[in-house]
Coordinates of C-alpha atoms in Angstrom, one line a residue:
M162 CA -5.7 -33.4 27.7
W163 CA -4.0 -30.0 27.5
L164 CA -2.0 -31.1 24.5
F165 CA -5.2 -32.2 22.8
L166 CA -6.9 -28.8 23.5
A167 CA -3.8 -26.9 22.2
A168 CA -3.9 -29.0 19.0
V169 CA -7.6 -28.2 18.5
L170 CA -7.1 -24.5 19.0
V171 CA -4.1 -24.5 16.6
G172 CA -6.2 -26.4 14.1
L173 CA -9.1 -24.0 14.4
Y174 CA -6.8 -21.0 14.0
V175 CA -5.3 -22.5 10.8
L176 CA -8.7 -23.3 9.5
R177 CA -10.0 -19.8 10.2
R178 CA -6.9 -18.2 8.6
W179 CA -7.3 -20.5 5.5
Y180 CA -11.0 -19.4 5.1
R181 CA -10.3 -15.7 5.6
E182 CA -7.4 -15.6 3.2
R183 CA -9.4 -17.1 0.4
Q184 CA -12.1 -14.4 0.4
T185 CA -11.5 -12.2 -2.6
V186 CA -12.0 -8.5 -3.1
P187 CA -15.1 -7.9 -5.3
G188 CA -15.0 -5.9 -8.6
L189 CA -11.4 -6.7 -9.5
S190 CA -12.0 -6.0 -13.2
E191 CA -12.6 -2.3 -12.3
K192 CA -9.5 -1.9 -10.2
Y193 CA -6.2 -0.3 -11.3
V194 CA -2.8 -1.5 -10.1
F195 CA 0.5 0.4 -10.7
I196 CA 3.6 -1.8 -10.8
T197 CA 7.2 -0.6 -11.0
G198 CA 10.1 -2.5 -12.6
C199 CA 8.1 -4.4 -15.2
D200 CA 10.9 -4.8 -17.8
S201 CA 11.6 -8.3 -16.5
G202 CA 11.5 -10.6 -13.5
F203 CA 8.8 -10.4 -10.8
G204 CA 7.3 -7.1 -12.1
N205 CA 6.9 -8.4 -15.7
L206 CA 5.4 -11.7 -14.6
L207 CA 3.0 -10.0 -12.1
A208 CA 1.8 -7.5 -14.7
R209 CA 0.9 -10.4 -17.1
Q210 CA -0.6 -12.4 -14.2
L211 CA -2.9 -9.6 -13.0
D212 CA -3.8 -8.7 -16.6
A213 CA -4.9 -12.3 -17.2
R214 CA -7.1 -12.1 -14.1
G215 CA -8.8 -9.0 -15.5
L216 CA -7.3 -6.2 -13.5
R217 CA -6.4 -2.9 -15.1
V218 CA -2.6 -2.9 -15.0
L219 CA -0.5 0.2 -15.2
A220 CA 3.0 -1.2 -15.8
A221 CA 6.0 1.1 -15.3
C222 CA 9.1 0.1 -17.3
L223 CA 12.6 1.6 -17.4
T224 CA 13.1 1.1 -21.1
E225 CA 10.9 1.4 -24.2
A226 CA 12.0 -2.1 -25.3
G227 CA 10.8 -3.6 -22.1
A228 CA 7.5 -1.8 -22.4
E229 CA 7.0 -3.0 -26.0
H230 CA 7.7 -6.6 -25.1
L231 CA 5.3 -6.5 -22.2
R232 CA 2.5 -4.9 -24.3
A233 CA 3.0 -7.6 -26.9
A234 CA 2.5 -10.3 -24.2
A235 CA -0.6 -8.8 -22.6
S236 CA -4.1 -7.7 -23.4
S237 CA -5.2 -4.3 -24.6
R238 CA -6.2 -3.4 -21.0
L239 CA -2.6 -3.3 -19.9
Q240 CA -0.9 0.1 -20.3
T241 CA 2.7 1.0 -19.9
V242 CA 4.7 4.1 -18.9
L243 CA 8.4 4.8 -18.7
L244 CA 9.7 5.4 -15.2
D245 CA 13.1 5.9 -13.7
V246 CA 12.5 5.8 -10.0
T247 CA 15.8 7.7 -9.3
S248 CA 14.5 10.7 -11.2
S249 CA 12.0 13.0 -9.4
Q250 CA 10.9 14.4 -12.8
S251 CA 10.2 10.9 -14.1
V252 CA 8.3 10.0 -11.0
A253 CA 6.1 13.1 -11.1
A254 CA 5.3 12.5 -14.8
A255 CA 4.4 8.8 -14.2
A256 CA 2.2 9.9 -11.2
A257 CA 0.4 12.4 -13.4
W258 CA -0.1 9.8 -16.1
A259 CA -1.6 7.4 -13.6
R260 CA -3.8 10.1 -12.1
E261 CA -5.3 10.7 -15.6
R262 CA -6.1 7.0 -16.0
V263 CA -7.6 6.1 -12.7
G264 CA -9.7 9.3 -12.3
D265 CA -12.1 9.4 -9.4
R266 CA -11.8 5.6 -8.8
G267 CA -8.3 6.1 -7.3
L268 CA -5.5 3.5 -7.4
W269 CA -6.4 0.2 -5.9
G270 CA -2.8 -1.2 -5.8
L271 CA 0.7 0.1 -5.8
V272 CA 3.5 -2.5 -6.2
N273 CA 7.0 -1.2 -5.6
N274 CA 9.0 -3.8 -7.3
A275 CA 11.9 -2.0 -9.1
G276 CA 15.3 -2.8 -7.6
S277 CA 18.9 -3.4 -8.2
V278 CA 21.7 -5.2 -6.3
I279 CA 24.6 -3.7 -8.2
P280 CA 27.1 -2.4 -7.1
T281 CA 27.8 -5.1 -4.6
A282 CA 31.0 -6.4 -3.2
P283 CA 32.7 -6.6 0.3
N284 CA 32.0 -3.2 1.9
E285 CA 35.6 -2.1 2.0
W286 CA 35.9 -2.5 -1.8
L287 CA 33.1 0.0 -2.4
T288 CA 32.7 3.8 -2.3
K289 CA 30.0 6.0 -0.9
D290 CA 28.6 6.5 -4.4
D291 CA 28.3 2.7 -4.8
F292 CA 26.0 2.6 -1.8
V293 CA 24.1 5.7 -2.9
K294 CA 23.4 4.2 -6.3
V295 CA 21.6 1.2 -4.9
L296 CA 19.8 3.1 -2.1
N297 CA 18.4 5.6 -4.6
I298 CA 16.8 2.8 -6.6
N299 CA 15.7 0.4 -3.9
L300 CA 14.7 2.8 -1.1
V301 CA 14.6 6.5 -1.9
G302 CA 13.0 5.8 -5.3
L303 CA 10.5 3.5 -3.7
I304 CA 9.6 6.2 -1.1
E305 CA 9.2 8.9 -3.7
V306 CA 6.9 6.7 -5.9
T307 CA 4.8 5.8 -2.8
L308 CA 4.4 9.4 -1.7
S309 CA 3.5 10.5 -5.2
L310 CA 0.8 7.9 -5.6
L311 CA -0.4 7.6 -2.0
P312 CA -3.3 10.1 -2.4
L313 CA -4.7 7.9 -5.2
V314 CA -4.3 4.8 -3.1
R315 CA -6.1 6.4 -0.1
R316 CA -8.9 7.5 -2.4
A317 CA -9.5 3.8 -3.3
R318 CA -8.8 2.5 0.2
G319 CA -6.4 0.3 -1.6
R320 CA -3.1 -1.6 -1.1
V321 CA 0.6 -0.8 -1.1
V322 CA 2.8 -3.9 -1.7
N323 CA 6.6 -3.3 -1.2
V324 CA 9.1 -5.8 -2.3
A325 CA 11.8 -6.2 0.3
S326 CA 13.8 -9.4 0.7
V327 CA 15.1 -11.9 3.3
M328 CA 18.1 -9.6 3.2
G329 CA 15.9 -7.0 4.8
R330 CA 15.7 -9.3 7.8
I331 CA 19.3 -10.5 8.0
S332 CA 22.3 -8.9 6.3
F333 CA 25.1 -11.1 5.1
F334 CA 26.8 -9.4 2.1
G335 CA 28.2 -6.0 1.4
G336 CA 26.9 -3.1 -0.6
G337 CA 23.7 -1.1 -0.5
Y338 CA 21.2 -3.9 -1.2
C339 CA 20.7 -5.3 2.3
I340 CA 20.8 -1.8 3.8
S341 CA 18.1 -0.7 1.3
K342 CA 15.9 -3.7 2.1
F343 CA 16.1 -3.1 5.8
G344 CA 14.9 0.5 5.0
V345 CA 12.0 -0.9 2.9
E346 CA 10.9 -2.9 5.9
A347 CA 11.1 0.1 8.2
F348 CA 9.3 2.4 5.8
S349 CA 6.6 -0.2 5.3
D350 CA 6.0 -0.7 9.0
S351 CA 5.5 3.1 9.6
L352 CA 3.4 3.5 6.5
R353 CA 1.2 0.5 7.6
L354 CA 0.4 2.2 10.9
E355 CA -0.3 5.6 9.4
M356 CA -2.6 4.2 6.7
R357 CA -4.6 2.0 9.0
S358 CA -7.2 4.7 9.7
F359 CA -7.6 5.3 6.0
G360 CA -8.4 1.7 5.2
V361 CA -5.2 1.2 3.2
K362 CA -3.4 -2.1 3.8
V363 CA 0.4 -2.3 3.4
S364 CA 2.1 -5.7 2.7
V365 CA 5.8 -6.6 2.5
I366 CA 7.1 -9.3 0.2
E367 CA 10.3 -11.1 1.4
P368 CA 11.6 -13.4 -1.3
G369 CA 14.5 -15.7 -0.9
Y370 CA 17.0 -16.3 -3.8
F371 CA 15.2 -16.4 -7.1
K372 CA 16.6 -16.5 -10.7
T373 CA 16.2 -12.9 -12.0
L374 CA 18.4 -10.3 -13.7
I375 CA 19.2 -9.0 -10.2
T376 CA 20.8 -12.4 -9.2
N377 CA 22.4 -13.0 -12.6
A378 CA 25.9 -14.3 -11.7
G379 CA 27.5 -12.8 -14.8
N380 CA 26.4 -9.3 -14.0
V381 CA 27.2 -9.5 -10.3
E382 CA 30.6 -11.2 -11.0
E383 CA 31.6 -8.4 -13.5
N384 CA 30.7 -5.8 -10.9
V385 CA 32.7 -7.5 -8.2
L386 CA 35.8 -7.7 -10.4
S387 CA 35.3 -4.0 -11.3
S388 CA 35.2 -3.1 -7.6
W389 CA 38.3 -5.2 -6.9
E390 CA 40.2 -3.4 -9.7
K391 CA 39.3 0.0 -8.3
A392 CA 40.2 -0.9 -4.7
S393 CA 43.4 0.4 -3.2
E394 CA 46.6 -1.6 -3.2
E395 CA 46.4 -1.9 0.6
T396 CA 42.9 -3.4 0.3
K397 CA 44.1 -5.9 -2.3
V398 CA 47.1 -7.0 -0.2
T399 CA 44.9 -7.3 2.9
Y400 CA 42.3 -9.5 1.2
G401 CA 44.4 -11.3 -1.4
E402 CA 43.7 -12.8 -4.8
N403 CA 42.6 -16.1 -3.2
Y404 CA 39.8 -14.2 -1.3
L405 CA 38.6 -12.8 -4.6
R406 CA 38.6 -16.2 -6.3
E407 CA 36.7 -17.9 -3.5
Y408 CA 34.3 -15.0 -3.3
L409 CA 33.5 -15.5 -7.0
V410 CA 33.1 -19.2 -6.5
A411 CA 30.6 -18.6 -3.7
L412 CA 28.6 -16.3 -6.1
R413 CA 28.4 -18.9 -8.7
M414 CA 27.3 -21.6 -6.2
M415 CA 24.6 -19.2 -5.0
Q416 CA 23.4 -18.6 -8.5
K417 CA 22.9 -22.4 -9.0
K418 CA 20.7 -22.4 -5.9
C419 CA 18.4 -19.6 -7.2
N420 CA 14.8 -20.8 -7.6
P421 CA 13.5 -20.3 -11.2
N422 CA 9.9 -20.5 -10.2
L423 CA 9.0 -16.8 -10.0
T424 CA 5.3 -17.4 -9.5
L425 CA 6.0 -18.3 -5.8
V426 CA 6.7 -14.5 -5.4
T427 CA 4.1 -13.1 -7.8
D428 CA 1.4 -15.3 -6.2
C429 CA 2.2 -13.6 -2.9
M430 CA 1.9 -10.2 -4.6
E431 CA -1.4 -11.2 -6.2
H432 CA -2.8 -12.4 -2.9
A433 CA -1.8 -9.1 -1.2
L434 CA -3.7 -7.2 -3.9
T435 CA -6.8 -9.4 -4.2
S436 CA -7.5 -11.0 -0.9
R437 CA -9.9 -9.3 1.5
F438 CA -7.5 -10.2 4.3
P439 CA -4.0 -9.8 3.0
R440 CA -1.0 -10.7 5.2
T441 CA 1.4 -8.1 6.6
R442 CA 4.4 -10.1 5.4
Y443 CA 4.9 -12.8 2.8
S444 CA 8.0 -15.0 2.7
A445 CA 8.5 -16.6 -0.7
G446 CA 10.7 -19.6 -1.2
W447 CA 11.8 -22.5 1.0
D448 CA 15.1 -20.9 1.7
A449 CA 13.3 -17.8 3.1
K450 CA 10.9 -19.9 5.2
L451 CA 13.4 -22.5 6.5
L452 CA 16.7 -20.8 6.6
Y453 CA 17.0 -17.0 6.4
I454 CA 13.9 -15.9 8.4
P455 CA 14.5 -18.4 11.2
L456 CA 18.2 -17.2 11.2
S457 CA 17.0 -13.6 11.7
Y458 CA 15.4 -14.6 15.0
L459 CA 18.6 -16.2 16.4
P460 CA 21.1 -14.4 18.6
S461 CA 23.7 -12.7 16.4
A462 CA 26.5 -14.9 17.7
L463 CA 24.7 -18.0 16.3
S464 CA 23.6 -16.5 13.0
D465 CA 27.1 -15.1 12.5
A466 CA 28.6 -18.5 13.1
V467 CA 26.3 -20.0 10.5
L468 CA 26.7 -17.3 7.8
S469 CA 30.5 -16.9 8.3
R470 CA 31.0 -20.5 7.1
S471 CA 30.5 -19.3 3.5
Y472 CA 33.0 -16.4 3.8
P473 CA 36.5 -16.7 2.4
T474 CA 39.5 -16.0 4.7
P475 CA 41.4 -12.8 4.0
A476 CA 45.1 -13.0 3.4
R477 CA 45.8 -10.9 6.5
G478 CA 42.9 -12.3 8.5
R479 CA 43.2 -14.1 11.8

């Protein structure tokens, strides 16, 4: 009897959630959305996806070539601006540009998508500057863009959508990427609480491994080799050439497992912007749902045992 009642309650909860999440915000054709990192990958696809749905997209690209290609693939509604999230001057200029376009309507959506994984390598092979480079793009830049555009989002009682990662829930490779994504999670949590009274909703996207320029094996492999070459002789002797070879093999295997279906992520972003009842967190990809996020809830001893199986053994390891 109790099992039956529990099943009924769970069923009603799922049905209620399904119904609520399919209620759409009215007047989408009049709403402006600012997206960073639109040269390629998730940002580029989301810009085209929202444009096709009729929203007024303000797409920030790092390069003029990226902006040109995006404009050619979209309607005349979509507008582009050049933005380097690591430059305060560039962020201020882009914010002023956005302010001129949205006017008194305010900014309905801000999607912080720009990011980088390079430099990445085992932590001991890297320098402080290697960490700072990634943190400046993925975390500090994201924060500065948000603070610059937040008054416009508050005016519209809109949405902030921050792209984190499953690596913001569980960290299993070196460099600034995982650290930055943990920071994005923390910043999003505090911002969500602060914006609650203003009617602004904050969502976090936590993708698993997807096939984008960030996960391109060639770029990452070249960076790892460069970090190895710059490492000290002591470090090279400690880890050994075999460690390097096995590390690169693991990178290539991970690349083959990357999901090419980027819409799994952009659909989450779109829902966070257009649903009357967006989720606080969206996990995208089966690896995120069935492996990485469940691992993040396990005791560290267990998650370490699972993740360490994919690590090479150093020459002077145990």
